[in-house]
Short mmCIF file of C-alpha atoms in Angstrom, two decimals:
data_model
loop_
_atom_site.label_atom_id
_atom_site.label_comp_id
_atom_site.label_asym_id
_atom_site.label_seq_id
_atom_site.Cartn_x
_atom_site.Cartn_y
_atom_site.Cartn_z
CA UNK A 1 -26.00 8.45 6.56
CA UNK A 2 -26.74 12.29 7.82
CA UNK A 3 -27.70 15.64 6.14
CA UNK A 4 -26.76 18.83 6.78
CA UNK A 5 -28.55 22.06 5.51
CA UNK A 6 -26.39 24.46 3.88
CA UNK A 7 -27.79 28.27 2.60
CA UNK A 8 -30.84 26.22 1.99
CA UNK A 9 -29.24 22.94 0.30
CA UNK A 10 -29.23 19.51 1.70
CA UNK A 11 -25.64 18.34 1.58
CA UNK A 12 -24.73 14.35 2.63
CA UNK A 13 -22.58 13.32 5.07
CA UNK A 14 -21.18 10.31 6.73
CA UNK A 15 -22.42 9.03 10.28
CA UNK A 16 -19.89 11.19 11.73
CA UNK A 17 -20.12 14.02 9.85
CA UNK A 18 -18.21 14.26 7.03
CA UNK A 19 -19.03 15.52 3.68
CA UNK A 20 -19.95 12.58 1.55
CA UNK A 21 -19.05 14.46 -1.49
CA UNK A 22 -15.90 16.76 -2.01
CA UNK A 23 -17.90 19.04 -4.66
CA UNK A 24 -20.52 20.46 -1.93
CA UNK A 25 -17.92 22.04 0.14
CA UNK A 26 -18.35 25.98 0.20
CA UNK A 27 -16.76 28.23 2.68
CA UNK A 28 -20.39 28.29 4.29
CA UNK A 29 -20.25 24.64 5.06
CA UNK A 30 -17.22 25.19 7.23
CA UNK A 31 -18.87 27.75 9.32
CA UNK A 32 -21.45 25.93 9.50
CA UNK A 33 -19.70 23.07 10.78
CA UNK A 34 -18.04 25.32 12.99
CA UNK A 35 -20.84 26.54 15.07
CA UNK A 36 -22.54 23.27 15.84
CA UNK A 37 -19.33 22.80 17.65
CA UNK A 38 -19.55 26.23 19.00
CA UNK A 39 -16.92 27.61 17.17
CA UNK A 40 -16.64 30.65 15.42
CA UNK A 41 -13.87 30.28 12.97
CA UNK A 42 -10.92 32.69 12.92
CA UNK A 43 -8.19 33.77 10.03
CA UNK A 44 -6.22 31.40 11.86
CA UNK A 45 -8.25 28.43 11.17
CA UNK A 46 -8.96 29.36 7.61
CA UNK A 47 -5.59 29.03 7.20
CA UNK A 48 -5.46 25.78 8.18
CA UNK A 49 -8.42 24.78 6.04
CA UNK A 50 -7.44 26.37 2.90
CA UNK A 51 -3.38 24.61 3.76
CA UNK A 52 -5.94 20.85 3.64
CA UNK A 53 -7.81 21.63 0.64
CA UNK A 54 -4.48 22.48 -1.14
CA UNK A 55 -2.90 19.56 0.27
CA UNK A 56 -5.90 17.14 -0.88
CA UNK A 57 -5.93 18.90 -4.00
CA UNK A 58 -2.23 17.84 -4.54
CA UNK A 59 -2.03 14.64 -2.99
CA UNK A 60 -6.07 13.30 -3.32
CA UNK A 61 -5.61 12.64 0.53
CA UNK A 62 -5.78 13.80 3.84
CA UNK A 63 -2.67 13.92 5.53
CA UNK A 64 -2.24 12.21 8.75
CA UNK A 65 -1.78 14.46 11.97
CA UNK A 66 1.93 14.40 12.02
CA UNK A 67 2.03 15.29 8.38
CA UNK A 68 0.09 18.02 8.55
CA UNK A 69 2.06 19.34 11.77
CA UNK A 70 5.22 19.25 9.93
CA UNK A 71 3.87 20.63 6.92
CA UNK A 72 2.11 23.57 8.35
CA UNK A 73 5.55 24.01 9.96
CA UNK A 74 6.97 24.17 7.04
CA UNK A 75 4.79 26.68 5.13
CA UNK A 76 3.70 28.35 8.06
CA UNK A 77 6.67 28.73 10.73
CA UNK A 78 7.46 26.88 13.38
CA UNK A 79 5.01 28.62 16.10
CA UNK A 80 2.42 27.70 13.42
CA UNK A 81 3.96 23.91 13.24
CA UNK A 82 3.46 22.64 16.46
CA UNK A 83 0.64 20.27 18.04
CA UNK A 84 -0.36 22.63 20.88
CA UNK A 85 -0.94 25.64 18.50
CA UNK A 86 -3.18 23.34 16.56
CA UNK A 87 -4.88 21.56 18.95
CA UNK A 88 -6.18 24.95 20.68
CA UNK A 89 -7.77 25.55 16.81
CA UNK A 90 -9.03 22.53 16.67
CA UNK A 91 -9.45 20.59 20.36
CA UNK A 92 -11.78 17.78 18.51
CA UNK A 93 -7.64 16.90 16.52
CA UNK A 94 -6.41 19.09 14.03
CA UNK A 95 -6.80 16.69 11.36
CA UNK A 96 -9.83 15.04 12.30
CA UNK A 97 -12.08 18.09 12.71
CA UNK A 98 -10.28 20.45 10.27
CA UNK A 99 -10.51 18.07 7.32
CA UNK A 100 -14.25 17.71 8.21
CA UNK A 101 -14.34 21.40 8.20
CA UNK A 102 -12.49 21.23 4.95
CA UNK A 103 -15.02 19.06 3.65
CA UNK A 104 -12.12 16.41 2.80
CA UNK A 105 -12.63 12.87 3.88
CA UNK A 106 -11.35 11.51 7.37
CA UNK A 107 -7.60 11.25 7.04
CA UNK A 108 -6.56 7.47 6.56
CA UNK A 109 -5.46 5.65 9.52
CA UNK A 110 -7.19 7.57 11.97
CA UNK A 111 -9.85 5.89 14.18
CA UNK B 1 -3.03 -9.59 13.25
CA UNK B 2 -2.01 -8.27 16.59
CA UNK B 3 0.96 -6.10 14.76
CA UNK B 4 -1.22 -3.79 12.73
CA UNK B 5 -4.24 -3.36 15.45
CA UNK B 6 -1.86 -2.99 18.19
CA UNK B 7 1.08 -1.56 16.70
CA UNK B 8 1.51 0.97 19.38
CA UNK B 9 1.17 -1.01 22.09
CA UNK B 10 3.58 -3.64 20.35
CA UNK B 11 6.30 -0.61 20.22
CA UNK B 12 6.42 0.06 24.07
CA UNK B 13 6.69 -3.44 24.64
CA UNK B 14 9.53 -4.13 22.13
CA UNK B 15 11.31 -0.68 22.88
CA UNK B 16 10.54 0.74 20.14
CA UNK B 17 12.62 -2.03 18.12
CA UNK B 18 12.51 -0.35 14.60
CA UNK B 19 11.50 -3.73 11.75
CA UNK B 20 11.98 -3.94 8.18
CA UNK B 21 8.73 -4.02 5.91
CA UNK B 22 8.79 -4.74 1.91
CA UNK B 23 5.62 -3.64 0.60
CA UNK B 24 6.06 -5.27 -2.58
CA UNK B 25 3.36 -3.99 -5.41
CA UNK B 26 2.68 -6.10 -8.81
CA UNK B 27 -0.91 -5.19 -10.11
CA UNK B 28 -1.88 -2.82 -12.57
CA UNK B 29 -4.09 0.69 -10.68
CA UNK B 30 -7.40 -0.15 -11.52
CA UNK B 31 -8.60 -3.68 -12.58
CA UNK B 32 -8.03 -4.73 -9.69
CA UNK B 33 -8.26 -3.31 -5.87
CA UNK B 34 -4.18 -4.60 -5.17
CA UNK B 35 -2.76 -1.09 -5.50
CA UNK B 36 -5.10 1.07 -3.60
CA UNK B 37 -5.02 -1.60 -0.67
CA UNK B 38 -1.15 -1.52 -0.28
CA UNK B 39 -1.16 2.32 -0.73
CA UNK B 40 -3.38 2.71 2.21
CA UNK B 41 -1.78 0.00 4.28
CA UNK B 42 1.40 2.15 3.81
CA UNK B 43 0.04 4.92 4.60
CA UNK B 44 -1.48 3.75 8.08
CA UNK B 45 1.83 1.53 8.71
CA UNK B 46 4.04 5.43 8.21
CA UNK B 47 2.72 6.12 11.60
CA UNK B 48 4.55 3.38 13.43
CA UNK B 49 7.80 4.29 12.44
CA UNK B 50 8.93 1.21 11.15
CA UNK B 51 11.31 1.00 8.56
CA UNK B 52 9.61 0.85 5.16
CA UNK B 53 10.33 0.29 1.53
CA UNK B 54 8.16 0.16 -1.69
CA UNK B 55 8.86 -2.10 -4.43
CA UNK B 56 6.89 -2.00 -7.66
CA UNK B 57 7.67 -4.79 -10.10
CA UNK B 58 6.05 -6.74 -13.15
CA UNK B 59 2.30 -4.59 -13.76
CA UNK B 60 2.61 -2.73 -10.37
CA UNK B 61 5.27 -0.44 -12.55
CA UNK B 62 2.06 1.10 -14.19
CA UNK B 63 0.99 2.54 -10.46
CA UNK B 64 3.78 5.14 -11.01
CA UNK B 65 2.82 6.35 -14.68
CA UNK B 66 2.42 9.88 -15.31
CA UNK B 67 -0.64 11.26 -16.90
CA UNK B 68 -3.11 9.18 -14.98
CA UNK B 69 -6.83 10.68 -15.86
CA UNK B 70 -10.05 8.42 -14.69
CA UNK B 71 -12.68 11.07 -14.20
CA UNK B 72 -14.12 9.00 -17.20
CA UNK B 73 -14.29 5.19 -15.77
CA UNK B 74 -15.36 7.38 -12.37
CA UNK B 75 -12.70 6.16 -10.18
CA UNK B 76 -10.38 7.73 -8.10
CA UNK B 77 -6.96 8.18 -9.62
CA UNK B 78 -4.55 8.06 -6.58
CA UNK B 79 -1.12 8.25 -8.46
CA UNK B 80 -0.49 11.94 -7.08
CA UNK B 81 -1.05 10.06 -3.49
CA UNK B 82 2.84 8.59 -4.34
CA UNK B 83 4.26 11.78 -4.08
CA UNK B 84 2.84 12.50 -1.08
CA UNK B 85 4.78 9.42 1.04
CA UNK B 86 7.94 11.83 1.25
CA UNK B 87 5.99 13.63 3.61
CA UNK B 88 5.28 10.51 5.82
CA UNK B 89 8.81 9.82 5.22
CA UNK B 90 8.82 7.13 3.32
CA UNK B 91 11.20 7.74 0.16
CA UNK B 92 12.45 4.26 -0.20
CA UNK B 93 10.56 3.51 -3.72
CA UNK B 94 12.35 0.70 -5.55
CA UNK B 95 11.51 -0.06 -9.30
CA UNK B 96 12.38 -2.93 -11.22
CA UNK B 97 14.61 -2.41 -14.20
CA UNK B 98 13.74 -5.42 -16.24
CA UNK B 99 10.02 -5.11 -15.50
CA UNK B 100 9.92 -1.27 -16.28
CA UNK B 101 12.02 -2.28 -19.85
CA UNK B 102 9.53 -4.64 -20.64
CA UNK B 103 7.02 -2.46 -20.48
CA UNK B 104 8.40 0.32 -22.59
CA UNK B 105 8.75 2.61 -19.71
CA UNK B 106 11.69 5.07 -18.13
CA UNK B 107 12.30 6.49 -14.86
CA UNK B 108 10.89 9.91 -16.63
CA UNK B 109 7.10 8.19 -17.15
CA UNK B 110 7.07 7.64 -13.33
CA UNK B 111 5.13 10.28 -11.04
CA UNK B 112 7.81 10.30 -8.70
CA UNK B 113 11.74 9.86 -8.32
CA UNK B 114 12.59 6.22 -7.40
CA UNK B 115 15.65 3.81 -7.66
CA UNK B 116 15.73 1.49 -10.70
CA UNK B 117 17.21 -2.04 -9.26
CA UNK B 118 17.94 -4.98 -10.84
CA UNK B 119 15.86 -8.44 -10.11
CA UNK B 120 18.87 -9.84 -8.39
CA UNK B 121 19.16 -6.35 -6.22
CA UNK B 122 15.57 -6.40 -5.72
CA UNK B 123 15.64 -10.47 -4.52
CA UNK B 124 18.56 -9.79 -2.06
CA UNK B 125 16.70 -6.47 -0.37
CA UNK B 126 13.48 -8.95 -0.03
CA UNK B 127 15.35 -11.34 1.64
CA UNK B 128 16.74 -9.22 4.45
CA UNK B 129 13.76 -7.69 5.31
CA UNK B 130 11.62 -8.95 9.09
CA UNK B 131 8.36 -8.30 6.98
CA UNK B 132 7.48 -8.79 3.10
CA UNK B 133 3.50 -7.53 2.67
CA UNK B 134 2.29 -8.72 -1.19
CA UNK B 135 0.04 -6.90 -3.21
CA UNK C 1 12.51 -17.06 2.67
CA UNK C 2 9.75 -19.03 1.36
CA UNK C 3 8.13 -18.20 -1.89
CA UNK C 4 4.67 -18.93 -2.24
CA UNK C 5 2.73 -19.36 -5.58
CA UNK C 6 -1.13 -19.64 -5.88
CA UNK C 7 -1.35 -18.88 -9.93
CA UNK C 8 -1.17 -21.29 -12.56
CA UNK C 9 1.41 -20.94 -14.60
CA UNK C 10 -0.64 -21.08 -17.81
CA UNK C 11 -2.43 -18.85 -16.90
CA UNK C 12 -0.21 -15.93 -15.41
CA UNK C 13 3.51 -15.07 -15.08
CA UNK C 14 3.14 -15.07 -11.24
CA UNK C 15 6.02 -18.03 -11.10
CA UNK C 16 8.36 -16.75 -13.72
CA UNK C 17 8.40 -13.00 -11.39
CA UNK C 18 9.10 -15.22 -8.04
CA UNK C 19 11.26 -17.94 -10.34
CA UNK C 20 13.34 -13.90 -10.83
CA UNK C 21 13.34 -13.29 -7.10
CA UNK C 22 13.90 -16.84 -5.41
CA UNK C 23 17.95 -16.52 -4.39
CA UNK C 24 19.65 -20.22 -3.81
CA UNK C 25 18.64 -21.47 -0.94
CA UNK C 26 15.30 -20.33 -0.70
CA UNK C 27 12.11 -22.20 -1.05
CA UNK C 28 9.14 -22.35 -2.95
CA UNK C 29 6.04 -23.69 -2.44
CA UNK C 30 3.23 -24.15 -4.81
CA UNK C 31 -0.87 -23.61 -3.41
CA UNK C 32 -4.02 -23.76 -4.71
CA UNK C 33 -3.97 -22.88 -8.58
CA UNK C 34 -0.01 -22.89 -8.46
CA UNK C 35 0.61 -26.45 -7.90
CA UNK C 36 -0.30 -27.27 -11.56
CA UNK C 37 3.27 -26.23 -11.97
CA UNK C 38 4.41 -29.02 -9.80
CA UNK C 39 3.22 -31.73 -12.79
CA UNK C 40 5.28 -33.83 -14.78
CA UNK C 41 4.95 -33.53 -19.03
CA UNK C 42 4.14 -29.79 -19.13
CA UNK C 43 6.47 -27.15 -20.96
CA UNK C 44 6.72 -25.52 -17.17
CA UNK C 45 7.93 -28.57 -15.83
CA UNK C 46 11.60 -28.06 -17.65
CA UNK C 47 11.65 -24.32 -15.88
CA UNK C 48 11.15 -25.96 -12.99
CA UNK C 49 13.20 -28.62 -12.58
CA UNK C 50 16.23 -26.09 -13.99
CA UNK C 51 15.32 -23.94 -11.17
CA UNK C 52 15.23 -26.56 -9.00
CA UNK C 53 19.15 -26.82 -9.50
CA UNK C 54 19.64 -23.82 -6.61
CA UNK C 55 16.34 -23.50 -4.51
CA UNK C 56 13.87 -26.50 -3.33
CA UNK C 57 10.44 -27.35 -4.38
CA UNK C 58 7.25 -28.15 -2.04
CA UNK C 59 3.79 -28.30 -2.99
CA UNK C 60 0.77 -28.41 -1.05
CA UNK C 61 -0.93 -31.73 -1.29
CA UNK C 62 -4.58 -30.89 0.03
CA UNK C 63 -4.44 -28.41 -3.36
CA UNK C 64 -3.49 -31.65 -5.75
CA UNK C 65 -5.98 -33.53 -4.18
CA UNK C 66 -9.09 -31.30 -4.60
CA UNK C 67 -7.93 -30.69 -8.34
CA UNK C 68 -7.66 -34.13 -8.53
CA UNK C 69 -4.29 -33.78 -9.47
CA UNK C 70 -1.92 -37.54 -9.32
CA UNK C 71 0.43 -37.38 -6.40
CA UNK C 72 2.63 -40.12 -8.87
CA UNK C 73 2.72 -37.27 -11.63
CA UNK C 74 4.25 -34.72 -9.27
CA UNK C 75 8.05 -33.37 -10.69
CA UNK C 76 10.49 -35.96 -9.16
CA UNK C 77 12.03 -34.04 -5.85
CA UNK C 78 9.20 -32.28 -5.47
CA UNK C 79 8.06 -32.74 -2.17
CA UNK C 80 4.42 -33.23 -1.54
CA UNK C 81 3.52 -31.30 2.53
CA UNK C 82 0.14 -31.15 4.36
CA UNK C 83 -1.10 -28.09 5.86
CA UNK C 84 0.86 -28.92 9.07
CA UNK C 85 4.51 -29.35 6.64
CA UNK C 86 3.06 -25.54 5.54
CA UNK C 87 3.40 -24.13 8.52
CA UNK C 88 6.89 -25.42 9.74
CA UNK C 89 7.84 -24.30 5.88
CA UNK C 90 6.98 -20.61 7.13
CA UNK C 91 8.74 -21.21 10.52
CA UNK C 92 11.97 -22.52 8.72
CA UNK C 93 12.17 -20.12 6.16
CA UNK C 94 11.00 -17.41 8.34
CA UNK C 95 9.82 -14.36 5.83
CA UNK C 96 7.61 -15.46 3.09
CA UNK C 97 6.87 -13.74 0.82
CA UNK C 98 3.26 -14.42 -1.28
CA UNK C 99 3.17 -14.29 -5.34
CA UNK C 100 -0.08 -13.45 -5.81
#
């Protein structure tokens, strides 16, 4: 559907911007991704990316918003847990536009 | 139809009246599409807060078998995806005895914990739920 | 509840697993390839008709019909509905549940 250059690869991605295969991901991607949303990714998102890729890696999914809220919460601490701290990371939706970041697949059920 | 495009809107209007959906799951992982359908529709269906149960009976037992590997048919092996509806809290996974003892198989080859029922306890939980979704 | 069957029982094991489930007093109703089940002089019919001792039979008649299946040969108590008999089935029975 798309292509985005990467470090000087062409990497696929879906008409919205997701990365049509899990294996192209690289940390660069995600900064990449980043700053055409004029964002300039902290430790405090990578810790939210790295929590998704473990989670994928575990489960082979994306986890729905609520999911992921209480999950961070649970790994990360409750002021970590919480919709408002992730929404100011991410203000596109934590899940949407930190699994795309993440280079995982849009989580299922979300529209 | 209405119910799964407009389940949030269907919740306000009800009151949030909590139903009962059976997922019910009898196909083997991969000849078929069955399983990977119903997983998805229960995943989507987690975020209406309805009240929802799993059952797995005849070949849907072999959804749940450990050791799944298909990097070699090139397909995606969602068993570990099972383990992951406690977190969308949904831990109502019902097995049934006789079909899992036909096929050779214990609670121990199953990628997650579930409860073994009988076919009779299975029948009488199917016919008190609002909802009963085949697959 | 009402059972629904669309397999043909030489073919699959789809109505033995709902024959397992159906509690007395519950319905079942044979579509498409399922209502070869409903015919007289097969080995099925016997596990039929015994299950027809504690839960009632239908089948769906536009299925017989295009499989040019005999109306006569149907099970005796059997009974034969139209699409329309289908739908007040599900509304009787309220849930169904679908033996695919």
């Amino acid at each position: 559907m798309g292509t985005i250059e990467v470090n000087g690869k062409v990497l696929e991605t879906d008409e919205e911007g997701y990365l049509q295969n899990l294996s192209d991901w690289s940390p660069e991607v995600a900064e990449y991704m980043a700053k055409q949303d004029g964002l300039e990714l902290t430790e405090n998102h990578w810790e939210v990316i790295n929590f998704l890729r473990e989670y994928y890696e575990e489960y082979q999914i994306a986890p729905a918003v609520r999911v992921l809220t209480k999950a961070i919460g649970k790994k990360l601490g409750p002021d970590k847990g919480n919709s408002k701290y992730l929404y100011e990371l991410f203000p596109y939706g934590p899940a949407k536009q930190a699994c795309k970041y993440a280079g995982l697949p849009k989580p299922t059920g979300c529209v | 139809m209405s119910e799964v495009t407009g389940g949030v809107e269907m919740e306000e209007e009800t009151g949030g009246t909590v139903k009962k959906f059976m997922f019910v799951n009898r196909k083997a992982p991969y000849g078929t599409i069955y399983a990977l359908e119903a997983l998805e529709v229960v995943l989507i269906s987690a975020a209406f807060d309805q009240d929802v149960s799993l059952v797995f009976l005849d070949d849907g037992v072999y959804q749940l078998k450990k050791g799944q590997h298909t990097k070699a048919v090139d397909m995606k092996n969602f068993s570990p995806t099972y383990r992951a509806l406690e977190g969308y809290d949904i831990d109502k996974l019902y097995v049934e005895k006789e079909s899992l003892e036909q096929r050779g198989l214990t609670p121990d080859d199953l990628v997650v914990d579930v409860q073994v029922l009988s076919a009779d306890e299975i029948s009488k939980l199917m016919a008190e739920q609002d909802v009963v979704l085949s697959f | 509840m009402l059972h629904t069957v669309n397999k043909s029982p030489f073919q699959t094991r789809t109505l033995e697993s709902c024959l397992r489930h159906a509690l007395p007093g519950s319905a079942v109703l044979l579509i498409e390839d399922g209502v070869y089940a409903a015919m007289q002089g097969t080995p099925i019919a016997d596990k039929v008709r015994a299950a027809m001792e504690q839960v009632r039979f239908y089948v769906l008649g536009p299925d017989l019909e295009a499989r040019g299946m005999d109306g006569d040969k149907v099970i005796e108590g059997i009974e034969i509905v139209d699409y329309g008999g289908f739908v007040d089935l599900t509304i009787e029975y309220g849930t169904v549940q679908s033996w695919l």
